[in-house]
Short mmCIF file of C-alpha atoms in Angstrom, two decimals:
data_model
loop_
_atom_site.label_atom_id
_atom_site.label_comp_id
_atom_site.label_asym_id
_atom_site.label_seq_id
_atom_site.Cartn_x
_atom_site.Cartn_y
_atom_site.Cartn_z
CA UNK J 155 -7.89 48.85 20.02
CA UNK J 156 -7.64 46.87 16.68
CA UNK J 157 -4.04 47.31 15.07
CA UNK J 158 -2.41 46.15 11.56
CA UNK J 159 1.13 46.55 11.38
CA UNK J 160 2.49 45.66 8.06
CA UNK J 161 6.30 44.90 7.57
CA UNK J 162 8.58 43.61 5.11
CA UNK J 163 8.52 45.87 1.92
CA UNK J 164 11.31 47.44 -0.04
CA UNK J 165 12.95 47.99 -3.37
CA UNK J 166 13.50 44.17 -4.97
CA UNK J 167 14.65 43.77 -8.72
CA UNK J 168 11.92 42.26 -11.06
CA UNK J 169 11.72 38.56 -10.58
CA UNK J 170 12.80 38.50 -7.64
CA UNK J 171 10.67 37.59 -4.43
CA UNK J 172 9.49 39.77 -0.71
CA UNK J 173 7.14 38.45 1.73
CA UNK J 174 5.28 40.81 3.55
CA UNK J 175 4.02 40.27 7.17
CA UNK J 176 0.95 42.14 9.38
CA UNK J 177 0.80 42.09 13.39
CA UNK J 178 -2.46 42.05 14.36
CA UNK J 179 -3.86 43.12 18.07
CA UNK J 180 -6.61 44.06 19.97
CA UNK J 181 -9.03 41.43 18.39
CA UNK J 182 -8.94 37.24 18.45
CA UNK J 183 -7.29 37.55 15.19
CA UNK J 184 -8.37 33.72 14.10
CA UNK J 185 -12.10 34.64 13.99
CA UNK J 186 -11.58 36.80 11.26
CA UNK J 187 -10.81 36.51 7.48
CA UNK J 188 -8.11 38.81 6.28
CA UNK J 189 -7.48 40.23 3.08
CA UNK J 190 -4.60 42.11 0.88
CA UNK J 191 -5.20 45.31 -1.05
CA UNK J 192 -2.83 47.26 -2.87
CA UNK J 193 -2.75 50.57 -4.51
CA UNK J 194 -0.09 51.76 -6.99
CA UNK J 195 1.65 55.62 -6.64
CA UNK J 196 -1.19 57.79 -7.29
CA UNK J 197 -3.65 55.51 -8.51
CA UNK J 198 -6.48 53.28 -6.75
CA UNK J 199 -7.21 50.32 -5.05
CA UNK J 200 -6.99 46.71 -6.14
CA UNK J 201 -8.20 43.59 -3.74
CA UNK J 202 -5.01 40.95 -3.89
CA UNK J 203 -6.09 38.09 -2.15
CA UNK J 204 -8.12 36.95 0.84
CA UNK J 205 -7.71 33.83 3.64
CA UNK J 206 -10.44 32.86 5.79
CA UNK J 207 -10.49 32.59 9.38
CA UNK J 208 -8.74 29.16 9.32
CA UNK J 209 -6.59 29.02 6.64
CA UNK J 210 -7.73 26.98 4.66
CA UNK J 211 -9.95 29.07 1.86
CA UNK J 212 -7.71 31.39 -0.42
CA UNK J 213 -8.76 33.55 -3.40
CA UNK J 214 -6.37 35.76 -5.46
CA UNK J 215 -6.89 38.20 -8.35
CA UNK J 216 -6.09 36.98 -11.71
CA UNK J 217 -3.13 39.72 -11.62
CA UNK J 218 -1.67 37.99 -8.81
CA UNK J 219 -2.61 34.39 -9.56
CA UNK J 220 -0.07 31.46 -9.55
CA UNK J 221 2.80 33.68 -7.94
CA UNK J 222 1.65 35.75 -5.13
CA UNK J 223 0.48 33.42 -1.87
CA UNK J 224 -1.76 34.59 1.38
CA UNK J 225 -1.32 32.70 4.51
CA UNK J 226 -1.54 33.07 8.01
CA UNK J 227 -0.06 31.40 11.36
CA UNK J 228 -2.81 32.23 13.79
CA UNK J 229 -0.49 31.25 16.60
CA UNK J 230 1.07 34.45 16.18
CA UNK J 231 -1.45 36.31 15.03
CA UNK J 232 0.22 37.25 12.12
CA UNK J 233 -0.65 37.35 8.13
CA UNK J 234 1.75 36.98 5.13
CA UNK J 235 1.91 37.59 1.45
CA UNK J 236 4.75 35.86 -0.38
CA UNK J 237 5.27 37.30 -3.75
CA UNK J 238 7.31 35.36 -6.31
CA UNK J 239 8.17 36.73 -9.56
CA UNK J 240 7.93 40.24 -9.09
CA UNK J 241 7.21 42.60 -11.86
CA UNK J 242 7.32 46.63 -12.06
CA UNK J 243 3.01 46.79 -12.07
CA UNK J 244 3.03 45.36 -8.57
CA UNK J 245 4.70 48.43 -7.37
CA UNK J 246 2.32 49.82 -4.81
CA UNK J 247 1.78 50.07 -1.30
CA UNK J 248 0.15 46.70 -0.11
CA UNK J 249 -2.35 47.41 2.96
CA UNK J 250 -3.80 44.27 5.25
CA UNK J 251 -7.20 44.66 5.66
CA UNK J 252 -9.69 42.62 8.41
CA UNK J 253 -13.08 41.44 7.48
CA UNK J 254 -15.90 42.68 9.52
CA UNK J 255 -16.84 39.24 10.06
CA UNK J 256 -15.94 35.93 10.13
CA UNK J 257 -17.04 34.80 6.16
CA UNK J 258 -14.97 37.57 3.94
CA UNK J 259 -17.31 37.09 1.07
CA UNK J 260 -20.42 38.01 3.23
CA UNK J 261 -18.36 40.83 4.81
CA UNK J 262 -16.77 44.15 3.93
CA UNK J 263 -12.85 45.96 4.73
CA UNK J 264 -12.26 46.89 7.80
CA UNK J 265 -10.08 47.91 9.34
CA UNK J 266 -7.14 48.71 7.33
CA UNK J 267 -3.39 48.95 8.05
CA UNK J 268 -1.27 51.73 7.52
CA UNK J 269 0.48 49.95 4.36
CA UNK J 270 4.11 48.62 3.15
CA UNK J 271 5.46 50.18 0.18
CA UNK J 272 6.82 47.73 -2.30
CA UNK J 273 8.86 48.74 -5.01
CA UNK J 274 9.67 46.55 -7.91
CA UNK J 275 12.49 48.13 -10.25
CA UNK J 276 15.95 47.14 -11.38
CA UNK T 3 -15.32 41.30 -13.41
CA UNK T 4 -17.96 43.56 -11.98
CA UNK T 5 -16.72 47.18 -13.35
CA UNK T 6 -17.50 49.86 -10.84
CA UNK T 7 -17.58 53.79 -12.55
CA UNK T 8 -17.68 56.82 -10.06
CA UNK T 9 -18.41 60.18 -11.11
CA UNK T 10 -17.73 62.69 -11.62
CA UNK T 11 -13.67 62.08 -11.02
CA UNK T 12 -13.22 65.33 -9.18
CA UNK T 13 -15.97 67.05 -6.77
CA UNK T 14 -14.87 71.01 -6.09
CA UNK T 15 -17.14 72.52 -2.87
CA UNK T 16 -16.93 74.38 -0.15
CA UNK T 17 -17.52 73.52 3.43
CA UNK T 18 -20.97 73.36 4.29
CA UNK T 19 -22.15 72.44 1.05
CA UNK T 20 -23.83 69.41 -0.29
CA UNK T 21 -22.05 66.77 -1.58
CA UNK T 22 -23.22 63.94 -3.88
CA UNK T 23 -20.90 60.92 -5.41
CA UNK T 24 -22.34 58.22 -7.80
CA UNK T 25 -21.26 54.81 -8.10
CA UNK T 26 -22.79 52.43 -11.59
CA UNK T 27 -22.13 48.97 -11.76
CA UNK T 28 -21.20 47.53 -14.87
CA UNK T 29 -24.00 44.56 -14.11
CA UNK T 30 -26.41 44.16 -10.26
CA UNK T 31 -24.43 44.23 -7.21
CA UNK T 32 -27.91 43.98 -5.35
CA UNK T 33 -26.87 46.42 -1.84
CA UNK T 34 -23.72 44.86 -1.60
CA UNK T 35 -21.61 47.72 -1.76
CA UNK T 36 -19.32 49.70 0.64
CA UNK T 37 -17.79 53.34 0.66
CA UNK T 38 -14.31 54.52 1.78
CA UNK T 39 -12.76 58.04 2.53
CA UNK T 40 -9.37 57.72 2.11
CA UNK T 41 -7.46 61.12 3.52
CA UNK T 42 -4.03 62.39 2.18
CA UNK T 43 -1.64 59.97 3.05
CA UNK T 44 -3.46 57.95 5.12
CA UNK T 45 -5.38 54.59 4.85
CA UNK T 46 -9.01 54.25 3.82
CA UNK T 47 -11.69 53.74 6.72
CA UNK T 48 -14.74 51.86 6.12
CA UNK T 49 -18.02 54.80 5.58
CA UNK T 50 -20.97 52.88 4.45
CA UNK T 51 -21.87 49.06 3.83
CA UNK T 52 -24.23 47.28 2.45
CA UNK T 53 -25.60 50.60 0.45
CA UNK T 54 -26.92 52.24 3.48
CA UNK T 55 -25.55 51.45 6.71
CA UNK T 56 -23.17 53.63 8.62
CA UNK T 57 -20.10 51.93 9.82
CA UNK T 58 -19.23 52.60 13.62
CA UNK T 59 -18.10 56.34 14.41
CA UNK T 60 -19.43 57.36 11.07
CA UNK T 61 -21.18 60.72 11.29
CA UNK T 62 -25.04 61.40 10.25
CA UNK T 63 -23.69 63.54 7.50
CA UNK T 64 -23.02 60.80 5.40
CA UNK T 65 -25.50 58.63 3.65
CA UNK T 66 -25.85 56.59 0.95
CA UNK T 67 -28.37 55.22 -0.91
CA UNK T 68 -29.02 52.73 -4.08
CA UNK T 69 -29.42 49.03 -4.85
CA UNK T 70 -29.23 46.87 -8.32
CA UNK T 71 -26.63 49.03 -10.18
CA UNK T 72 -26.39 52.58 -9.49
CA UNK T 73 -25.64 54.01 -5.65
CA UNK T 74 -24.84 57.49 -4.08
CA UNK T 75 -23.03 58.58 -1.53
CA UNK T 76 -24.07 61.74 0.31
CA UNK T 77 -22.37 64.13 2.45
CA UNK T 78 -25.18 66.69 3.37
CA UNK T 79 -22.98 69.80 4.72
CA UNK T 80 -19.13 69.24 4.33
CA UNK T 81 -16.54 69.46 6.85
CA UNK T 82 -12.73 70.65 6.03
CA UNK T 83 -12.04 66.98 7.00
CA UNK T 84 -14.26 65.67 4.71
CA UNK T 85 -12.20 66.97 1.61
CA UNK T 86 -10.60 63.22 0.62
CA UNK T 87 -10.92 60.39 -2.32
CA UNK T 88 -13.97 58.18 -2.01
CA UNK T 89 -14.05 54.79 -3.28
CA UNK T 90 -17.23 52.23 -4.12
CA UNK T 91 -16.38 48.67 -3.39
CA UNK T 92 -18.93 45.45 -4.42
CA UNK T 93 -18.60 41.88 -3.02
CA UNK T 94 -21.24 40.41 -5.24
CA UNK T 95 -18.75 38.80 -7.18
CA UNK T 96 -14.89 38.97 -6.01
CA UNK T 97 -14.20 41.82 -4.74
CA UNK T 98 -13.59 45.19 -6.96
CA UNK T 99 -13.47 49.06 -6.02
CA UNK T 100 -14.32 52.11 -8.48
CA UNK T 101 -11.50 54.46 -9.67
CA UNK T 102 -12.44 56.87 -6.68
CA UNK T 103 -13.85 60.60 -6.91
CA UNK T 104 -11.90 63.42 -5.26
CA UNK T 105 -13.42 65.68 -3.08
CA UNK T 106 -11.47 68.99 -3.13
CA UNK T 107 -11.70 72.36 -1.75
CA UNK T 108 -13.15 74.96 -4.10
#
């Protein structure tokens, strides 16, 4: 069946940097768009960042824009998130999410990991 | 930014009783929007898309309804699995999700 592993968070000091990684299986992982949500302790969810099947299209949020990047190597069927320049308000855990279909923006989230926790404090 | 507003923040039933969320955009989303259950400690799974449709696996009980700016989401006799946080999600424009409503045990 379809499976999203995340890896890679922990506690990092603000300004400092993580990348985050997701396994995918079960599904031929470079026919789908793939996004990044997070959601802070207790609160709800916020889209991150999305790459298209290929690669090549990326779109952030404006919270995340200019220091966070979303890539992919679809030899390994794997997705990233480099985050640069950490602050305390991207505490949260950070889920990788599939697109139902191949075009994100004509598509909806699903399914979703089980999440990385990232904590930002000094 | 599209704003999406769910209410009420807190739902308090009992099993087998009707359940009904709302969702109001802050400008038309036409049907393009989704609903998640998210369970204690666990993910959220994909409910309903594009307004209406259930997503694979999803039971009958659950419908929803809407287009333009305002949408419900309708659980028509609860199950004690049921009781979770519920979040609207649009893809007019970006991507954004509502604050959620919480479905509790009363």
């Amino acid at each position: 069946q379809v499976q999203l592993v995340e890896s890679g968070g922990g506690v990092v000091q603000p300004g400092r940097s993580l990348r985050l990684s997701c396994a995918a299986s079960g599904f031929t992982f470079n026919n789908y768009g793939m996004h990044w949500v997070r959601q802070a302790p207790a609160k709800g969810l916020e889209w991150v960042a999305v790459v298209s099947y290929d690669g090549i299209t990326k779109y952030y949020a404006d919270s995340v824009k200019g220091r966070f990047t979303i890539s992919r190597d679809n030899s390994k069927d794997t997705l990233y998130l480099q985050m640069n320049s950490l602050r305390a308000e991207d505490t949260a855990v950070y889920y990788c999410v599939r697109c139902t279909g191949i075009i994100c923006s004509s598509s909806w989230f699903d399914p979703w990991g089980q999440g990385t926790l990232v904590t930002v404090s000094s | 930014e599209i704003v999406l507003t769910q209410s009420p923040a807190t739902l308090s039933l009992s099993p087998g009783e009707r359940a009904t969320l709302s969702c109001r955009a802050s400008q038309s989303v036409t049907s393009y929007l989704a609903w998640y259950q998210q369970r204690p400690g666990q993910a959220p799974r994909l409910l309903i898309y594009d307004a209406s449709n259930r997503a694979t696996g999803i039971p009958a009980r659950f419908s929803g309804s809407g287009s333009g700016t305002d949408f419900t989401l309708t659980i028509s006799s609860l199950e004690p699995e049921d009781f979770a946080v519920y979040y609207c999600q649009q893809r007019s424009n970006s991507y954004t999700f509502g604050q959620g409503t919480k479905l509790e045990i009363k």
